Amino acid sequence: MFPLGFFPYIIGGILIGAGVSLIFIVTGLHATQSSFFDTTLSFFSKRPYFLQKQYLDSRGWRITFALGIILGAMIYTMTLSAESFFTTSVEWWRLAIGGFLVGFGTRLSKGCTSGHGISGLASLSTSSLFAVLTFLTVGILSALVIQNLGVVP
Amino acid sequence: MKIKHIFVFIGGVLFGFGLAISGMSKPEIVLSFLQLKDLGLLLLLGGSALVTALAINVVPKILKKPILGG
């Protein structure tokens, strides 16, 4: 059930929660991730959808947040991590197809693991609870079905 | 650069550090959760949601509005 132990996950969860909480307490913002795609596209697209006021107002801090996340992961990798920088052995086209589906799905459901799973559940949102139950269930079922079809990553 | 962005950035650094500690930057670890070999992602999600729930539901009872005014 927990081959790598509990601690990396619990400590990681507390730190992620601390980051989101700090931002909420100081600024009142819900620091979620996948809306970053919409708001950043507003720099490049003239479509009315991307030019909504809430996107234009939040695109600056969302980029700042994303850069902070990359730096935080980099600091961990260069300091406490046992193995330093790494690459994945998953092939690029699988990452591309998976990334497309995840991107499409998070926009369709208006949130990702972070938006629905952390901020949404923490705000006691029923729709976020349904979103989390749905994406976890479908993700697990897809992974198990594909594994049982004999596909090896 | 507004002062708000400095706190958003620090929060992002904490978020990224926590995400990296838990190994979620590796597709292999996410996959091992989806194949039910390592349920750690549930601890991660539960832990972070719990901490954030305190910030969202309890702190506003003490502070009337965000520190920077919101």
Short mmCIF file of C-alpha atoms in Angstrom, two decimals:
data_model
loop_
_atom_site.label_atom_id
_atom_site.label_comp_id
_atom_site.label_asym_id
_atom_site.label_seq_id
_atom_site.Cartn_x
_atom_site.Cartn_y
_atom_site.Cartn_z
CA MET A 1 0.00 0.00 0.00
CA PHE A 2 2.79 2.47 0.90
CA PRO A 3 6.09 1.09 -0.46
CA LEU A 4 7.81 4.47 -0.11
CA GLY A 5 6.44 5.09 3.40
CA PHE A 6 4.03 7.74 4.69
CA PHE A 7 6.40 10.61 5.37
CA PRO A 8 7.19 12.00 1.90
CA TYR A 9 3.45 12.26 1.24
CA ILE A 10 2.43 13.70 4.60
CA ILE A 11 5.29 16.24 4.71
CA GLY A 12 4.64 17.09 1.04
CA GLY A 13 0.92 17.54 1.73
CA ILE A 14 1.58 19.82 4.69
CA LEU A 15 3.97 21.97 2.64
CA ILE A 16 1.57 22.22 -0.30
CA GLY A 17 -1.24 23.11 2.11
CA ALA A 18 1.03 25.68 3.80
CA GLY A 19 1.78 27.32 0.44
CA VAL A 20 -1.87 27.53 -0.61
CA SER A 21 -2.84 28.71 2.90
CA LEU A 22 -0.17 31.41 3.03
CA ILE A 23 -1.43 32.83 -0.27
CA PHE A 24 -5.06 32.69 0.88
CA ILE A 25 -4.44 34.29 4.26
CA VAL A 26 -2.29 37.10 2.90
CA THR A 27 -4.05 37.87 -0.41
CA GLY A 28 -7.44 36.11 -0.31
CA LEU A 29 -6.58 34.33 -3.59
CA HIS A 30 -7.28 30.65 -4.20
CA ALA A 31 -3.94 29.45 -5.55
CA THR A 32 -4.95 26.78 -8.03
CA GLN A 33 -3.09 25.59 -11.05
CA SER A 34 -4.86 24.70 -14.27
CA SER A 35 -6.58 28.09 -14.79
CA PHE A 36 -3.00 29.15 -15.55
CA PHE A 37 -3.53 27.73 -19.06
CA ASP A 38 -6.55 29.94 -19.76
CA THR A 39 -5.09 33.07 -18.23
CA THR A 40 -1.71 32.68 -19.95
CA LEU A 41 -3.38 32.14 -23.34
CA SER A 42 -4.99 35.55 -22.85
CA PHE A 43 -1.57 37.02 -23.68
CA PHE A 44 -1.68 35.37 -27.11
CA SER A 45 -5.34 35.05 -28.13
CA LYS A 46 -7.87 37.73 -28.98
CA ARG A 47 -10.86 35.41 -28.53
CA PRO A 48 -13.42 36.91 -26.12
CA TYR A 49 -13.28 33.75 -23.99
CA PHE A 50 -9.66 34.39 -23.06
CA LEU A 51 -10.17 38.12 -22.58
CA GLN A 52 -12.61 37.74 -19.67
CA LYS A 53 -11.86 40.25 -16.93
CA GLN A 54 -11.12 37.55 -14.33
CA TYR A 55 -8.47 36.05 -16.63
CA LEU A 56 -6.84 39.39 -17.37
CA ASP A 57 -6.84 40.25 -13.66
CA SER A 58 -5.28 36.97 -12.54
CA ARG A 59 -2.83 36.16 -15.33
CA GLY A 60 0.07 37.97 -13.65
CA TRP A 61 -0.02 36.25 -10.28
CA ARG A 62 -0.75 32.86 -11.88
CA ILE A 63 2.53 33.05 -13.80
CA THR A 64 4.30 34.10 -10.59
CA PHE A 65 2.77 31.11 -8.80
CA ALA A 66 3.84 28.69 -11.57
CA LEU A 67 7.41 30.05 -11.50
CA GLY A 68 7.48 29.63 -7.71
CA ILE A 69 6.41 25.99 -8.04
CA ILE A 70 9.21 25.27 -10.52
CA LEU A 71 11.77 26.98 -8.28
CA GLY A 72 10.51 25.10 -5.19
CA ALA A 73 10.83 21.73 -6.91
CA MET A 74 14.29 22.74 -8.15
CA ILE A 75 15.45 23.73 -4.66
CA TYR A 76 14.32 20.36 -3.29
CA THR A 77 16.07 18.48 -6.10
CA MET A 78 19.35 20.36 -5.53
CA THR A 79 19.31 20.08 -1.74
CA LEU A 80 17.47 17.32 0.11
CA SER A 81 16.78 14.93 -2.77
CA ALA A 82 18.77 11.69 -2.70
CA GLU A 83 19.06 11.41 -6.47
CA SER A 84 19.40 14.96 -7.90
CA PHE A 85 17.93 15.76 -11.33
CA PHE A 86 16.13 13.02 -13.22
CA THR A 87 14.26 12.36 -16.41
CA THR A 88 11.32 10.04 -16.95
CA SER A 89 11.49 6.89 -19.06
CA VAL A 90 7.90 7.47 -20.23
CA GLU A 91 7.95 8.08 -23.99
CA TRP A 92 7.33 11.62 -25.22
CA TRP A 93 4.23 10.78 -27.27
CA ARG A 94 2.54 9.16 -24.26
CA LEU A 95 3.25 12.29 -22.22
CA ALA A 96 1.89 14.42 -25.09
CA ILE A 97 -1.37 12.45 -25.42
CA GLY A 98 -1.81 12.29 -21.64
CA GLY A 99 -1.06 15.98 -21.33
CA PHE A 100 -3.64 16.81 -23.99
CA LEU A 101 -6.35 14.76 -22.25
CA VAL A 102 -5.51 16.20 -18.85
CA GLY A 103 -5.50 19.74 -20.23
CA PHE A 104 -8.82 19.23 -22.01
CA GLY A 105 -10.40 17.58 -18.97
CA THR A 106 -9.27 20.14 -16.43
CA ARG A 107 -10.70 22.96 -18.53
CA LEU A 108 -13.96 21.04 -19.07
CA SER A 109 -14.35 20.43 -15.32
CA LYS A 110 -13.03 23.92 -14.41
CA GLY A 111 -10.31 22.53 -12.18
CA CYS A 112 -7.50 20.06 -11.67
CA THR A 113 -6.08 18.00 -8.80
CA SER A 114 -5.07 21.24 -7.15
CA GLY A 115 -8.16 23.36 -7.85
CA HIS A 116 -10.79 20.73 -7.01
CA GLY A 117 -8.66 18.43 -4.86
CA ILE A 118 -7.06 21.00 -2.57
CA SER A 119 -8.81 24.39 -2.74
CA GLY A 120 -12.20 22.94 -3.70
CA LEU A 121 -12.33 20.25 -1.01
CA ALA A 122 -10.91 22.70 1.54
CA SER A 123 -13.76 25.11 0.68
CA LEU A 124 -16.23 22.23 1.28
CA SER A 125 -17.46 22.48 -2.32
CA THR A 126 -19.79 19.65 -3.32
CA SER A 127 -19.03 20.01 -7.03
CA SER A 128 -15.30 19.71 -6.27
CA LEU A 129 -15.97 16.56 -4.25
CA PHE A 130 -17.77 15.04 -7.25
CA ALA A 131 -14.96 16.17 -9.57
CA VAL A 132 -12.31 14.55 -7.33
CA LEU A 133 -14.24 11.29 -6.97
CA THR A 134 -14.80 11.21 -10.74
CA PHE A 135 -11.23 11.88 -11.85
CA LEU A 136 -9.70 9.55 -9.27
CA THR A 137 -12.11 6.73 -10.18
CA VAL A 138 -11.76 7.16 -13.93
CA GLY A 139 -7.98 7.55 -13.66
CA ILE A 140 -7.62 4.38 -11.59
CA LEU A 141 -9.98 2.38 -13.83
CA SER A 142 -8.20 3.52 -17.03
CA ALA A 143 -4.78 2.68 -15.57
CA LEU A 144 -5.95 -0.77 -14.44
CA VAL A 145 -7.72 -1.58 -17.73
CA ILE A 146 -4.70 -0.54 -19.80
CA GLN A 147 -2.37 -2.49 -17.50
CA ASN A 148 -4.55 -5.58 -17.88
CA LEU A 149 -4.48 -5.20 -21.66
CA GLY A 150 -0.76 -5.85 -21.33
CA VAL A 151 0.44 -2.32 -22.06
CA VAL A 152 3.77 -1.62 -20.34
CA PRO A 153 4.82 1.98 -19.72
CA MET B 1 5.85 43.81 -9.06
CA LYS B 2 3.17 44.12 -6.42
CA ILE B 3 3.75 42.94 -2.85
CA LYS B 4 0.96 40.39 -3.43
CA HIS B 5 3.17 38.66 -6.01
CA ILE B 6 5.97 38.14 -3.49
CA PHE B 7 3.66 36.11 -1.24
CA VAL B 8 2.18 34.23 -4.20
CA PHE B 9 5.74 33.37 -5.24
CA ILE B 10 6.73 32.15 -1.74
CA GLY B 11 3.54 30.06 -1.61
CA GLY B 12 4.44 28.61 -5.01
CA VAL B 13 7.93 27.69 -3.80
CA LEU B 14 6.42 25.85 -0.79
CA PHE B 15 3.96 24.12 -3.15
CA GLY B 16 6.70 23.01 -5.55
CA PHE B 17 8.98 21.86 -2.74
CA GLY B 18 6.17 19.74 -1.25
CA LEU B 19 5.23 18.34 -4.64
CA ALA B 20 8.85 17.34 -5.28
CA ILE B 21 9.30 15.74 -1.81
CA SER B 22 6.27 13.55 -2.50
CA GLY B 23 7.70 12.51 -5.89
CA MET B 24 4.67 13.74 -7.84
CA SER B 25 6.97 15.27 -10.44
CA LYS B 26 7.59 11.70 -11.60
CA PRO B 27 4.98 10.12 -13.89
CA GLU B 28 6.06 6.72 -12.54
CA ILE B 29 4.87 7.60 -9.01
CA VAL B 30 1.55 8.96 -10.24
CA LEU B 31 1.08 5.78 -12.27
CA SER B 32 1.87 3.57 -9.27
CA PHE B 33 -0.98 5.35 -7.47
CA LEU B 34 -3.41 4.85 -10.36
CA GLN B 35 -2.46 1.15 -10.47
CA LEU B 36 -3.15 1.04 -6.70
CA LYS B 37 0.42 0.01 -5.84
CA ASP B 38 1.14 3.10 -3.75
CA LEU B 39 -1.74 5.02 -2.20
CA GLY B 40 0.47 7.89 -1.05
CA LEU B 41 -1.26 10.40 -3.32
CA LEU B 42 -4.34 10.09 -1.09
CA LEU B 43 -2.24 11.10 1.94
CA LEU B 44 -0.80 13.99 -0.04
CA LEU B 45 -4.19 15.19 -1.26
CA GLY B 46 -5.85 14.67 2.13
CA GLY B 47 -3.01 16.38 4.03
CA SER B 48 -2.90 19.43 1.80
CA ALA B 49 -6.71 19.76 1.70
CA LEU B 50 -6.85 19.51 5.51
CA VAL B 51 -4.24 22.23 6.05
CA THR B 52 -5.92 24.46 3.45
CA ALA B 53 -9.36 23.80 5.01
CA LEU B 54 -8.09 25.29 8.27
CA ALA B 55 -6.84 28.37 6.43
CA ILE B 56 -10.08 28.84 4.48
CA ASN B 57 -12.62 27.99 7.20
CA VAL B 58 -10.99 28.94 10.51
CA VAL B 59 -8.64 31.85 9.81
CA PRO B 60 -11.40 34.17 8.42
CA LYS B 61 -13.16 33.90 11.81
CA ILE B 62 -10.09 35.54 13.38
CA LEU B 63 -8.95 37.84 10.56
CA LYS B 64 -11.85 39.76 9.06
CA LYS B 65 -10.11 40.10 5.70
CA PRO B 66 -6.87 39.02 3.99
CA ILE B 67 -3.74 40.61 5.46
CA LEU B 68 -3.15 42.66 2.30
CA GLY B 69 -6.79 43.72 2.20
CA GLY B 70 -7.89 41.42 -0.64
#
